[in-house]
Tab-separated table of C-alpha atoms in Angstrom:
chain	number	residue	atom	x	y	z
A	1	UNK	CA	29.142	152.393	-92.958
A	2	UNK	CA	28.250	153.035	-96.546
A	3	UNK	CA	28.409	149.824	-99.096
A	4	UNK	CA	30.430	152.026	-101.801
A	5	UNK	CA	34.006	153.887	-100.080
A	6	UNK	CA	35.476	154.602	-103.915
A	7	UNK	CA	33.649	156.218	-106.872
A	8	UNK	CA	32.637	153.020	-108.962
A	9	UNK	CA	33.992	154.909	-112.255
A	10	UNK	CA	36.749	156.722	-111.583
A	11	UNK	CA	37.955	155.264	-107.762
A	12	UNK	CA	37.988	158.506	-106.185
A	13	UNK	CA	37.140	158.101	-102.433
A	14	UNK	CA	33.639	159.099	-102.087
A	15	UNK	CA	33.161	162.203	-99.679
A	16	UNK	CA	30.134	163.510	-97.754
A	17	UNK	CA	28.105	166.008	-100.206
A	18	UNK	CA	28.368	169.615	-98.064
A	19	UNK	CA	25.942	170.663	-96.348
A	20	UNK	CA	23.162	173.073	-98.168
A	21	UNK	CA	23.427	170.764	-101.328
A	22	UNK	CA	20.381	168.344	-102.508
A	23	UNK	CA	21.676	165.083	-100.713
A	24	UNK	CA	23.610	166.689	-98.307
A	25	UNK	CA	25.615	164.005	-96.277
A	26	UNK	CA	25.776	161.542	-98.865
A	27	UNK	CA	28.646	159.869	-99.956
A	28	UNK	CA	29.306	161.378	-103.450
A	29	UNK	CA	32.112	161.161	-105.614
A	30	UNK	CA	34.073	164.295	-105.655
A	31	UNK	CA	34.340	164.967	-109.643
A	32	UNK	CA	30.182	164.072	-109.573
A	33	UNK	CA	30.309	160.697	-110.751
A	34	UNK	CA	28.496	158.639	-108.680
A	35	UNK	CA	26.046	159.335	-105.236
A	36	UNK	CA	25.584	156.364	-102.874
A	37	UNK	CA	21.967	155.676	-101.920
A	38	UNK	CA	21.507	153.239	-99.022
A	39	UNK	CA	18.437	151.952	-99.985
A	40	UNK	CA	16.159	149.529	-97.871
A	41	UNK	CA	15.805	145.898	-99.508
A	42	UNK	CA	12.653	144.751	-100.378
A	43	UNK	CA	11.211	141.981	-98.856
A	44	UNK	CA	7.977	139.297	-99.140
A	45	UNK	CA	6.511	137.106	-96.230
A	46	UNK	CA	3.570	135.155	-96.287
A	47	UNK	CA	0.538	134.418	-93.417
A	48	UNK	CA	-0.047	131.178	-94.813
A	49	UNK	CA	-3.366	129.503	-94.380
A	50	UNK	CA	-5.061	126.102	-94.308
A	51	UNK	CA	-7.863	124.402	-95.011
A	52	UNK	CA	-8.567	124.042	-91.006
A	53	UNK	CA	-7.899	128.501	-90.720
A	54	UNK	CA	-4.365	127.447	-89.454
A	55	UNK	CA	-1.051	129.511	-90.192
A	56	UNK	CA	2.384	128.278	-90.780
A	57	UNK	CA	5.241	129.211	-88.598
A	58	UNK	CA	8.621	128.648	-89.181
A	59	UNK	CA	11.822	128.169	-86.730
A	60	UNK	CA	14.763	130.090	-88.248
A	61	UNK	CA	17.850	127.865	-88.305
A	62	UNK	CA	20.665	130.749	-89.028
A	63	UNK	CA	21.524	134.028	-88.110
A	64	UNK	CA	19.327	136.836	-87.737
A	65	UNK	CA	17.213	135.488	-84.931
A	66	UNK	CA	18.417	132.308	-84.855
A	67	UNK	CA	16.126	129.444	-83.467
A	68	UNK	CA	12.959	132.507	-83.593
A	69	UNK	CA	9.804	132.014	-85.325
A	70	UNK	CA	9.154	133.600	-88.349
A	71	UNK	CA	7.013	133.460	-91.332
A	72	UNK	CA	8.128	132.090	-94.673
A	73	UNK	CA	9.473	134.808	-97.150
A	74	UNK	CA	12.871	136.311	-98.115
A	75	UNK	CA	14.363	139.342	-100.778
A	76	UNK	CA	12.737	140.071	-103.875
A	77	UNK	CA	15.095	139.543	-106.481
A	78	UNK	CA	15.632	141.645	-109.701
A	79	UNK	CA	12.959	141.772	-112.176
A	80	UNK	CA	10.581	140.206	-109.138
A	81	UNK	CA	7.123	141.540	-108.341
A	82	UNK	CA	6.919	140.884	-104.956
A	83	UNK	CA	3.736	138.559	-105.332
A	84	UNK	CA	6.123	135.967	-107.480
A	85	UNK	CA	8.620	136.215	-104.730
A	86	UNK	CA	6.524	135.029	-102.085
A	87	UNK	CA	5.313	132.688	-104.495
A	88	UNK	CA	9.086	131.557	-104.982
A	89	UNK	CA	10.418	131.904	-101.557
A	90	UNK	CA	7.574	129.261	-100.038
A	91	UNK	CA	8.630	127.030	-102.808
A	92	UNK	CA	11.636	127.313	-101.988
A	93	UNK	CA	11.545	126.936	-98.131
A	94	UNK	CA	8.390	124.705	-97.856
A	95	UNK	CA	7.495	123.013	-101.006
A	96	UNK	CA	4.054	124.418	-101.003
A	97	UNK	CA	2.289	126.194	-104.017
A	98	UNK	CA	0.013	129.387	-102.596
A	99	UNK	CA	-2.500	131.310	-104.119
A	100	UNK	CA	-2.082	134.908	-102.693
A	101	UNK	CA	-5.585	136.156	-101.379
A	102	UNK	CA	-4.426	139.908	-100.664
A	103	UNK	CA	-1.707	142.423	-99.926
A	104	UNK	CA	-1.974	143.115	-96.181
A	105	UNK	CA	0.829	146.115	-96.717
A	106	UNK	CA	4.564	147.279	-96.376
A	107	UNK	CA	6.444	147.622	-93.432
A	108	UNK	CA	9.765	149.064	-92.355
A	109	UNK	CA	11.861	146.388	-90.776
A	110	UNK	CA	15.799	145.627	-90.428
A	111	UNK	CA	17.119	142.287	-91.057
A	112	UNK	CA	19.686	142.021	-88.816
A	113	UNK	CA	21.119	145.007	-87.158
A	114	UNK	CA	22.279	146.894	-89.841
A	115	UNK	CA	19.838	146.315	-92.700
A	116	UNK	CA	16.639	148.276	-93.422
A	117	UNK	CA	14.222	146.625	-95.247
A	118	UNK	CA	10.709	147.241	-96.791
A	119	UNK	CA	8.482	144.300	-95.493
A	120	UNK	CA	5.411	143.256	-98.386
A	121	UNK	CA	3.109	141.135	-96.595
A	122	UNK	CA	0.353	139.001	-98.135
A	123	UNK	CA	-2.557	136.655	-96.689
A	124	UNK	CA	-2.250	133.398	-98.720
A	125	UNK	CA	-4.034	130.361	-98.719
A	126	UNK	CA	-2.198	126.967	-99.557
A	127	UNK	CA	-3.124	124.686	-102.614
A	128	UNK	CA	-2.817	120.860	-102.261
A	129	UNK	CA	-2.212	119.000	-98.876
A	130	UNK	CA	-0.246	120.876	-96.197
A	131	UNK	CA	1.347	117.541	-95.192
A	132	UNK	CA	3.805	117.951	-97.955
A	133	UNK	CA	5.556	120.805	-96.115
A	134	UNK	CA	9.255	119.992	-96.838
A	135	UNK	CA	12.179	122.691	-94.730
A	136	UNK	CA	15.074	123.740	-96.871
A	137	UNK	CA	18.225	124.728	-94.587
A	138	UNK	CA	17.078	127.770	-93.681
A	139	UNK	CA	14.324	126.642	-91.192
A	140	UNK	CA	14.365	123.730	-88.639
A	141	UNK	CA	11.130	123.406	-87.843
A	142	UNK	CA	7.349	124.315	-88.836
A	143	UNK	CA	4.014	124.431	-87.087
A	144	UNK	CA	0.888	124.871	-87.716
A	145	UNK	CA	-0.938	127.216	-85.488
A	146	UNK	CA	-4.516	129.173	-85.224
A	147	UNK	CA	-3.787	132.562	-85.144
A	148	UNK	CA	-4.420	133.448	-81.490
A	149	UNK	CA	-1.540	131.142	-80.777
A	150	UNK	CA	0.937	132.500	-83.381
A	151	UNK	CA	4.158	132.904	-81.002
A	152	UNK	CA	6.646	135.980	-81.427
A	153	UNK	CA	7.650	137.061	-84.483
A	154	UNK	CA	11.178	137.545	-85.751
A	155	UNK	CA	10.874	140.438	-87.523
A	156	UNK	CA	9.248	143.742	-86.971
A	157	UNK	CA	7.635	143.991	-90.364
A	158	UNK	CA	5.685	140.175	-89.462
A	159	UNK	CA	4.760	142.130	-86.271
A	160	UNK	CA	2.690	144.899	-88.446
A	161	UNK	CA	1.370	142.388	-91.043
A	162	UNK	CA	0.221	140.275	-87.942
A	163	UNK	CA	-1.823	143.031	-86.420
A	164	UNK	CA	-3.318	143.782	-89.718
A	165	UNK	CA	-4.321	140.582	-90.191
A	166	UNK	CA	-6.055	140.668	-86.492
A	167	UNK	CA	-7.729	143.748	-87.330
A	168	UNK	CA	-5.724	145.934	-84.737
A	169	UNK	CA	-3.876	149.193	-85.077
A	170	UNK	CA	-0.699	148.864	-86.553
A	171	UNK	CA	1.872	150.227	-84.263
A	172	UNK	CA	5.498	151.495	-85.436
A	173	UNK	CA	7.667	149.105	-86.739
């Protein structure tokens, strides 16, 4: 189901462009206003390491995956490289201050059912004392794990960043 059903400028229902045309199948405004685009949203998550080569892991407490492990992360916002969102996001959902260490790549993933999303993954290591890990709402618990014993990801773009990280081929996501 598209986001847009009416032309944002003049409120014309939006109808599929024919077939044969560039964008065929899109929703497009009839009088060639507007063209929806259902663009993926970009995403950060973070392999975040410790002093003793541990990684954090963190127990979603809401919807998608609910009660799953995942890594710490979130959208990008506007304006956002995606190395000050993942700087942001484990602010925001830890407390901790990272220095990234490198990009391990972008991943196709789906938050949710219905949501495509481009994954950025980075290898960070944390700054200051990993004791002073502190959840926001989002996330009920946290561990902190060698990475053999890293348990199931949530998300499918983790899942890729993961086997990067190991070294292995990097299967689709």
């Amino acid at each position: 189901m598209p986001e847009f059903r009416f032309c944002p400028l003049c409120a014309t229902a939006l109808q599929p462009i024919p077939e044969g045309r560039p964008d065929a199948g899109r929703p497009a405004c009839p009088r060639g206003h507007f063209v929806h685009y259902d663009n993926p949203a970009v995403t950060v998550f973070a392999f975040v390491r410790d002093a003793q080569d541990r990684y954090l892991v963190l127990e979603r407490a809401r919807e998608p995956f609910f009660a799953q492990w995942d890594l710490p992360g979130g959208f990008v916002e506007p304006g956002e490289t995606p190395e000050d969102a993942v700087r942001r996001e484990l602010r925001e959902e830890t407390g901790l201050e990272v220095e990234v260490e490198r990009i391990l790549g972008a991943f196709t993933s789906r938050y949710g059912e219905d949501r495509w999303t481009v994954d950025v993954g980075y290898a960070c290591r944390v700054i200051g004392d990993p004791a002073a890990l502190r959840l926001d709402a989002e996330k009920s618990d946290a561990a902190w794990l060698q990475l053999d014993r890293l348990p199931q990801l949530a998300f499918a773009g983790e899942r890729a960043g993961l086997a990067v990280l190991r070294g292995e081929p990097v299967s689709g996501a």
